[in-house]
PDB file of C-alpha atoms and ligand atoms in Angstrom:
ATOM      1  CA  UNK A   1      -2.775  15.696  19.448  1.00 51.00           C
ATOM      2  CA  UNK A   2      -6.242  15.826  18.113  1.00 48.00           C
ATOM      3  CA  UNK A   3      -6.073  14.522  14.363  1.00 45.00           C
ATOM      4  CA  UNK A   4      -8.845  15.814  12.332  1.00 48.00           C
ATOM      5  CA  UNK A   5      -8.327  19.457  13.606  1.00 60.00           C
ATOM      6  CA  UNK A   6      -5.792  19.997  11.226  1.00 88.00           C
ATOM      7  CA  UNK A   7      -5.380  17.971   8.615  1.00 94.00           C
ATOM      8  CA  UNK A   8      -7.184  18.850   5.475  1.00 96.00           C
ATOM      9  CA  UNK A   9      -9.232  15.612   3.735  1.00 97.00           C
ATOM     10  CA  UNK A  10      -7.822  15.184   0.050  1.00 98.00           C
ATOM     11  CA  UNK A  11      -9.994  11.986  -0.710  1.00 98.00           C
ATOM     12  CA  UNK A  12     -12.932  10.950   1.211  1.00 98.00           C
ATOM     13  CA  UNK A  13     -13.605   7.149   3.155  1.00 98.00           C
ATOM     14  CA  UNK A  14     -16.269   7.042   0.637  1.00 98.00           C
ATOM     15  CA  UNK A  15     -14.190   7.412  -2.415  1.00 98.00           C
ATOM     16  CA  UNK A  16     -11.710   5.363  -0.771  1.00 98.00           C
ATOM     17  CA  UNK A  17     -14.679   2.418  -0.180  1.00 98.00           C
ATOM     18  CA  UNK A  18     -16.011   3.157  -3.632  1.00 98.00           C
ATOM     19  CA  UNK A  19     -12.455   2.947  -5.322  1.00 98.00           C
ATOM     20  CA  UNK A  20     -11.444  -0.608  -3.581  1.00 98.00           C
ATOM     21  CA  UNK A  21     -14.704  -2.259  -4.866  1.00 98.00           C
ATOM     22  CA  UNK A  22     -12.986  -1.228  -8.252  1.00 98.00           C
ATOM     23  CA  UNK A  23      -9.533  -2.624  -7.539  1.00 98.00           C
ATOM     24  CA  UNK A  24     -10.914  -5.762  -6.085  1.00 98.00           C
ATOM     25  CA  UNK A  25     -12.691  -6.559  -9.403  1.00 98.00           C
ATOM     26  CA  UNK A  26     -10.027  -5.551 -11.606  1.00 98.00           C
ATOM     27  CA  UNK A  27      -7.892  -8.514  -9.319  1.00 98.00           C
ATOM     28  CA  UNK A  28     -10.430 -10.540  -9.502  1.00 98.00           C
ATOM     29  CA  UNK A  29     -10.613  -9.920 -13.658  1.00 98.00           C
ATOM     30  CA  UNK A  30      -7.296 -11.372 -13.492  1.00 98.00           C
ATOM     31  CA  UNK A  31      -8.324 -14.502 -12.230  1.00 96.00           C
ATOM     32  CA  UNK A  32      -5.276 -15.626  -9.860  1.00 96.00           C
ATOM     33  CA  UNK A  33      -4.884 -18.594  -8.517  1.00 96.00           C
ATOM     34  CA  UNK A  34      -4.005 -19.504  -4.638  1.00 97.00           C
ATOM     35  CA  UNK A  35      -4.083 -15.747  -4.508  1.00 98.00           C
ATOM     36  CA  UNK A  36      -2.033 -14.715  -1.626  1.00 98.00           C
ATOM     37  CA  UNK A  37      -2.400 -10.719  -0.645  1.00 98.00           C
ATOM     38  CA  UNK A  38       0.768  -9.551   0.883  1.00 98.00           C
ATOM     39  CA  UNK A  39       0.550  -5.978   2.890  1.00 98.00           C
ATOM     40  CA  UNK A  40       3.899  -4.144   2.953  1.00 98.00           C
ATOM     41  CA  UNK A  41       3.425  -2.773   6.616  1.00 97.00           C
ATOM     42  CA  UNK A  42       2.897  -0.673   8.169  1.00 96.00           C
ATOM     43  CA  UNK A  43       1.066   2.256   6.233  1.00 96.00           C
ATOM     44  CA  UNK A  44      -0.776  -0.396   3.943  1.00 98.00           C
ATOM     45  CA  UNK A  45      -2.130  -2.331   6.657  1.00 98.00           C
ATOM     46  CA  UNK A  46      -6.167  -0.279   6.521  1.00 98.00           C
ATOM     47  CA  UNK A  47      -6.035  -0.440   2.468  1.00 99.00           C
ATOM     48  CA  UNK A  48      -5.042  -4.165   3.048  1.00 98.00           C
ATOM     49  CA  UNK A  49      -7.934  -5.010   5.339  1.00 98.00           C
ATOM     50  CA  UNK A  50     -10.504  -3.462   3.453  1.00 98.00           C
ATOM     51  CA  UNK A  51      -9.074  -4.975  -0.204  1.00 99.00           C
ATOM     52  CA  UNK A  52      -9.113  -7.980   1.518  1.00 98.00           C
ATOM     53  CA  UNK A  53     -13.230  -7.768   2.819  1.00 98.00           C
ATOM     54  CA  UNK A  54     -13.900  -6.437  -0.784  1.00 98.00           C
ATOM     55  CA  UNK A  55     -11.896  -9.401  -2.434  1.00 98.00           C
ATOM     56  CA  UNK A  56     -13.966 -11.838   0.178  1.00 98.00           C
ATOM     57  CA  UNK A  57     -17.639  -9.948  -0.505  1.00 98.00           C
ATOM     58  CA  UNK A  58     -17.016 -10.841  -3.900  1.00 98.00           C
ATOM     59  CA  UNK A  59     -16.691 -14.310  -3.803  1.00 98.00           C
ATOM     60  CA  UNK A  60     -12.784 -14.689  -3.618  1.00 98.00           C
ATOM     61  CA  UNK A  61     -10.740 -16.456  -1.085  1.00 98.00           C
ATOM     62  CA  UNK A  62      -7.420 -14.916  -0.458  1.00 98.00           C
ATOM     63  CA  UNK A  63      -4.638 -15.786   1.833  1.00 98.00           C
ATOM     64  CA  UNK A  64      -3.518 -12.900   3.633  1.00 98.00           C
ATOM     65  CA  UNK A  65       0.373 -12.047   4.850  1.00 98.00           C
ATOM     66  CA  UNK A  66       2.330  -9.087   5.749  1.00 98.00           C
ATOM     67  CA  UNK A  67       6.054  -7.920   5.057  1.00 98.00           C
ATOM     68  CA  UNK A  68       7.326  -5.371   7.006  1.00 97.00           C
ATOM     69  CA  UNK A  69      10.413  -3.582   4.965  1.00 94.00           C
ATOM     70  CA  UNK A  70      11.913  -0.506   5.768  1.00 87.00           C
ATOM     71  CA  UNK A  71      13.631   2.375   3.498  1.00 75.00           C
ATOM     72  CA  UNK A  72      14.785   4.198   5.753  1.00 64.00           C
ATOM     73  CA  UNK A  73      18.504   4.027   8.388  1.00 56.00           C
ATOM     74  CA  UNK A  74      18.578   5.744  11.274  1.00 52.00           C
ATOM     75  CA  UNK A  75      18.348   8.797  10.104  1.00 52.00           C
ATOM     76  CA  UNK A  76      15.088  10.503   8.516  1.00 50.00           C
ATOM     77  CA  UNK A  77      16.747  10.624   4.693  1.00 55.00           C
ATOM     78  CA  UNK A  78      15.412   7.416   2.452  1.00 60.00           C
ATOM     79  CA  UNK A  79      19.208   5.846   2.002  1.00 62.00           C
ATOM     80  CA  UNK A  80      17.730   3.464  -0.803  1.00 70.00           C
ATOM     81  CA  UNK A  81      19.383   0.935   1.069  1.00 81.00           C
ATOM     82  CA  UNK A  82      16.336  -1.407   2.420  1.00 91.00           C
ATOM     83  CA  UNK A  83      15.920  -3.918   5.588  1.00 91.00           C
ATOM     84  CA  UNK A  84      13.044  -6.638   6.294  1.00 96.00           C
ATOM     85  CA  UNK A  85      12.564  -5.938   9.967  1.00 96.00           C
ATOM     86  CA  UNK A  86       9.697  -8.924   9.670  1.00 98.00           C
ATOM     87  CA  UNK A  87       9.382 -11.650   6.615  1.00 98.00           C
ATOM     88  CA  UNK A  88       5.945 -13.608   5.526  1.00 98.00           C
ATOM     89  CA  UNK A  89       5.711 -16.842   7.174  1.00 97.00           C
ATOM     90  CA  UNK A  90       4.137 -18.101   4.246  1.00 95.00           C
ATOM     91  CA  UNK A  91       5.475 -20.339   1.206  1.00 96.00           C
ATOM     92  CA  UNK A  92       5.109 -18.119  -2.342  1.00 98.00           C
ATOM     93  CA  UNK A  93       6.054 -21.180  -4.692  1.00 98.00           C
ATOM     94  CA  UNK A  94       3.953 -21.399  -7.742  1.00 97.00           C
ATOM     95  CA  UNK A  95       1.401 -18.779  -6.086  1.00 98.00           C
ATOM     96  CA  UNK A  96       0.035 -15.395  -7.920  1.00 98.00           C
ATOM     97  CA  UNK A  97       0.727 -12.764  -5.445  1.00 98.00           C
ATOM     98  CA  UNK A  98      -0.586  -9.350  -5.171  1.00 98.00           C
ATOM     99  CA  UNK A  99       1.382  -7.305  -2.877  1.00 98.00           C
ATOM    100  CA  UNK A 100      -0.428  -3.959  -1.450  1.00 98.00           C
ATOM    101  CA  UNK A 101       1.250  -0.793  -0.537  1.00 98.00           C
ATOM    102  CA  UNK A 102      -0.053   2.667   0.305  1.00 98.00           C
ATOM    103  CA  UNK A 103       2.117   4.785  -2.204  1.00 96.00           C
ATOM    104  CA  UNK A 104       4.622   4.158  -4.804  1.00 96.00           C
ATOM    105  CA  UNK A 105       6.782   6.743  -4.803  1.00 94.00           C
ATOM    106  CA  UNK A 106      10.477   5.866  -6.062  1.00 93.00           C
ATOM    107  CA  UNK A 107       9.630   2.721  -6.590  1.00 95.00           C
ATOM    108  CA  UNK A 108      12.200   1.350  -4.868  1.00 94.00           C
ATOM    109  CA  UNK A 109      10.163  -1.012  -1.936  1.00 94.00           C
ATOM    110  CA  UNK A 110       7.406  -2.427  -4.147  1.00 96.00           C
ATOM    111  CA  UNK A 111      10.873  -3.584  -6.925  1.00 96.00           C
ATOM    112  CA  UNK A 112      12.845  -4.971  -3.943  1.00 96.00           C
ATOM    113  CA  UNK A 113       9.845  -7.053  -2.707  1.00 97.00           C
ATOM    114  CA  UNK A 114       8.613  -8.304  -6.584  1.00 98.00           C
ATOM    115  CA  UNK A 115      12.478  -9.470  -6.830  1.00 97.00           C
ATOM    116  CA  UNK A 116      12.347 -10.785  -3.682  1.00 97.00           C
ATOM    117  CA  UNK A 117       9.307 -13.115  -3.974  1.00 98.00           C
ATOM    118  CA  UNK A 118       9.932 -13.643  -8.055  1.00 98.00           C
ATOM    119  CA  UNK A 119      13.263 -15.101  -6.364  1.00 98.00           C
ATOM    120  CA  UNK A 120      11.476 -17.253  -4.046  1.00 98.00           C
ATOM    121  CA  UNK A 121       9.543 -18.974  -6.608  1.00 98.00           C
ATOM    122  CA  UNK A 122       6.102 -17.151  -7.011  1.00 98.00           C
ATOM    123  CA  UNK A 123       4.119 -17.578 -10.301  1.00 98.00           C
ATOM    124  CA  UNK A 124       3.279 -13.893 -10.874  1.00 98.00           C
ATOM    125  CA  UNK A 125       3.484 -10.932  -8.110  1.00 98.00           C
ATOM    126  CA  UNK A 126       1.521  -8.052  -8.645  1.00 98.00           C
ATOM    127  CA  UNK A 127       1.493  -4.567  -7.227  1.00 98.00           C
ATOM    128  CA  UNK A 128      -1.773  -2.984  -5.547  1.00 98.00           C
ATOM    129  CA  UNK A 129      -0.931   0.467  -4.570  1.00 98.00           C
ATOM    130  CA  UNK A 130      -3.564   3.033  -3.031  1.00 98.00           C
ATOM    131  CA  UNK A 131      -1.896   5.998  -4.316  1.00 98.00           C
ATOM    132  CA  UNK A 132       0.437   6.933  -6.915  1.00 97.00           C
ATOM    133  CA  UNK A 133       2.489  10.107  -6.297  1.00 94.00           C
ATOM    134  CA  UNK A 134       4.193  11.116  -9.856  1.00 85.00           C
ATOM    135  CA  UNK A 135       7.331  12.355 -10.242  1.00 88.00           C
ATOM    136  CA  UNK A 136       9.648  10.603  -8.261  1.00 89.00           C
ATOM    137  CA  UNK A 137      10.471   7.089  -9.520  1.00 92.00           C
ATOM    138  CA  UNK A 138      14.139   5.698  -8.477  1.00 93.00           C
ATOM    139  CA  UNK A 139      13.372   2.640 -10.076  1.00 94.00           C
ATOM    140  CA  UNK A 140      11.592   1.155 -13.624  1.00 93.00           C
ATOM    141  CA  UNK A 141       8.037  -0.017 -12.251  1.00 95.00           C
ATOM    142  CA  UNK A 142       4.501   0.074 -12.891  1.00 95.00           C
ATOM    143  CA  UNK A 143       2.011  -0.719 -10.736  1.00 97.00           C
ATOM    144  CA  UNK A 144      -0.951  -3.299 -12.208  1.00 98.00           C
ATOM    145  CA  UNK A 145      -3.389  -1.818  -9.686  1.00 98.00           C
ATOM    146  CA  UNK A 146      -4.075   1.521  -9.026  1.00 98.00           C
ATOM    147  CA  UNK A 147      -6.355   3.353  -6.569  1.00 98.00           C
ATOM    148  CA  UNK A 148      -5.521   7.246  -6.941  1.00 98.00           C
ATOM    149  CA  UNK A 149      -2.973   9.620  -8.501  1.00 97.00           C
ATOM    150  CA  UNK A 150      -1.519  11.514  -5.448  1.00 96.00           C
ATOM    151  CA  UNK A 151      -0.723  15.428  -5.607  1.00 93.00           C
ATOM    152  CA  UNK A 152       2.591  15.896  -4.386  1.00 91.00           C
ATOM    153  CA  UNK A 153       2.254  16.184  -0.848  1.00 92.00           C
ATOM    154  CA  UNK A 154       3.462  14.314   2.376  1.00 93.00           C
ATOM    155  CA  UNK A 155      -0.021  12.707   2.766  1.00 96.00           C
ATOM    156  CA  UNK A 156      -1.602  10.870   5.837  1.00 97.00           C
ATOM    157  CA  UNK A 157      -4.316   8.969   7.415  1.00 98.00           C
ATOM    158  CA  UNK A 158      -6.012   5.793   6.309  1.00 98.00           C
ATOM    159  CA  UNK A 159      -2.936   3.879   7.624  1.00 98.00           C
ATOM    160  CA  UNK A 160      -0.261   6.654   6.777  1.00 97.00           C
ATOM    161  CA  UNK A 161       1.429   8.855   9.499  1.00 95.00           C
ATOM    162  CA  UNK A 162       3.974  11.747   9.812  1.00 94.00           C
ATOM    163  CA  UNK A 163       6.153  10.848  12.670  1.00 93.00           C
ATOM    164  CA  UNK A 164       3.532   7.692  14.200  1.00 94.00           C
ATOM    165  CA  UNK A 165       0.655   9.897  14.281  1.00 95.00           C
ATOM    166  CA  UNK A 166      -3.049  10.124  11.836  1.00 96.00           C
ATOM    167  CA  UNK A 167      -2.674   6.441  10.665  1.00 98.00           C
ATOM    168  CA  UNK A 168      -6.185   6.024  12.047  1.00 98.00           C
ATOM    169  CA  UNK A 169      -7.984   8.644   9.968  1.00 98.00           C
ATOM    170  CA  UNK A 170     -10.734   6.960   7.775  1.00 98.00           C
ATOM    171  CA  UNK A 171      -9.124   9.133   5.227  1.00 98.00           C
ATOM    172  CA  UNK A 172      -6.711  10.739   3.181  1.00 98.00           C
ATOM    173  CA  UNK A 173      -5.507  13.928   3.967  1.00 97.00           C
ATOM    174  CA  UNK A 174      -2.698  15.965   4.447  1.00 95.00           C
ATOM    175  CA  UNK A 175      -1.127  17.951   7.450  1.00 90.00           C
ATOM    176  CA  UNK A 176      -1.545  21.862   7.346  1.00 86.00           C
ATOM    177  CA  UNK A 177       1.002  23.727   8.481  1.00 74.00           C
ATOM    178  CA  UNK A 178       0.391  27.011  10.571  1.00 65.00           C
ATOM    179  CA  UNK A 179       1.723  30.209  10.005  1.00 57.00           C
TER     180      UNK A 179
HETATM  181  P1  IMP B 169       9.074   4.076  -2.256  1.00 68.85           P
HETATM  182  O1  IMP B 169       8.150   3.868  -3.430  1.00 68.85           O
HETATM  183  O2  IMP B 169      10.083   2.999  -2.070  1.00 68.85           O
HETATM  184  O3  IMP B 169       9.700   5.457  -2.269  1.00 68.85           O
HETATM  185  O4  IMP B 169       8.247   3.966  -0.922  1.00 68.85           O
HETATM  186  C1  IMP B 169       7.097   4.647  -0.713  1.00 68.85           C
HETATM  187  C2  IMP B 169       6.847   4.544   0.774  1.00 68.85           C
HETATM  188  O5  IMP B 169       7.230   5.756   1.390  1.00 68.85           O
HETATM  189  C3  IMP B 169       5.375   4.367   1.057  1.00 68.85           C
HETATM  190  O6  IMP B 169       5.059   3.013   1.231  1.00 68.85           O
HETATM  191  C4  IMP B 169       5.204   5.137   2.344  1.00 68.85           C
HETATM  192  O7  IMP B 169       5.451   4.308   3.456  1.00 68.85           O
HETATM  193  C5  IMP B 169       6.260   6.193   2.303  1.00 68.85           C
HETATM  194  N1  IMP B 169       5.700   7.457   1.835  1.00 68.85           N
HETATM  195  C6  IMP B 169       5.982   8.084   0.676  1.00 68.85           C
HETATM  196  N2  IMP B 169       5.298   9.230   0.554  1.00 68.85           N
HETATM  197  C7  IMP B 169       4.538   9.321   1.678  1.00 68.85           C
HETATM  198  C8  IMP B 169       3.562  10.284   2.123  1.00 68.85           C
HETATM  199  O8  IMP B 169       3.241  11.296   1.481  1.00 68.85           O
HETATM  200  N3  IMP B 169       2.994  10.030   3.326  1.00 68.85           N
HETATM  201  C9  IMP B 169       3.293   8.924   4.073  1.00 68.85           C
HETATM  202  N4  IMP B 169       4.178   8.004   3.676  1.00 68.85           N
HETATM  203  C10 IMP B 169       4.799   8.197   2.487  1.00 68.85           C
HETATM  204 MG1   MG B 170       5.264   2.044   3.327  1.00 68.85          MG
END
């Protein structure tokens, strides 16, 4: 499979690069303390590494961890039913969190992980999401950070896939189909 070939760019690795400077300061605006930046694996984990660089080149020292939850049984359909197949190592007690995702969609993995740290004794948990795809919310939640409204599309690339594959595009795009 070649990537690129067919998948058409919807937002650029500059825009992307351009955008995170943004979200970084607007996190930084809200002046956290112990900050801890949890990614939501797996598709966050590019968005996570480059918040995290943009958080560090502007003077902030976040701790980094990474949740990996999944929405999905063994089938393909989203049963809202939701597993951790790997936990933060991590104490959250008295700590403002941000946690990072790719897309909020229903809503339903960023609420499960907010309860589940709230729960475990974090001051404040936050949601950082790349993209925001409209239209489809399960569950009552707003994200405090927000990189771009998404068109909606089954997008990919800059740590998203369709079926394991384009999670190492530098970009967002979205898989054309051939007729
Ligand atoms: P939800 O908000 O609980 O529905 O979860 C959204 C999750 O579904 C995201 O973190 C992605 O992993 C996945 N997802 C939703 N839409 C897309 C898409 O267009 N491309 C790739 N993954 C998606
Ligand atoms: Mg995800």
């Amino acid at each position: 499979m070649s990537g690129k070939r067919n998948v058409k760019e919807l937002i650029s690795a500059q825009d992307i690069a351009q955008k995170i400077e943004i979200l970084a300061h607007e996190i930084q605006k809200d002046a956290p303390q112990d900050l801890l930046v949890i990614a939501v694996l797996k598709g966050s984990f590019m968005f996570a590494a480059d918040l995290l660089r943009s958080l560090h080149n502007i003077g902030m020292e976040p701790q980094a961890e990474f949740i990996h939850i999944s929405s999905y049984g063994a089938g393909t359909v989203s049963t809202g039913r939701l597993n951790i197949l790997k936990d933060i190592d991590s104490p959250v007690e008295g700590r403002d969190i941000v946690l990072v995702d790719d897309i909020l969609e229903s809503g339903r993995t960023l609420a499960f992980a907010k309860d589940l740290f709230m729960a475990r004794g974090a001051k404040s948990v936050k949601l950082c999401v790349l993209l925001e795809k409209p239209g489809h919310r399960a569950v009552q939640i707003t994200a405090d950070y927000v990189g771009f409204q998404c068109p909606d599309l089954f997008v990919v690339g800059y740590g998203m896939d369709v079926a394991h594959s384009y999670r190492q595009l530098p970009f967002v795009g979205y898989v054309e189909t051939e007729n």
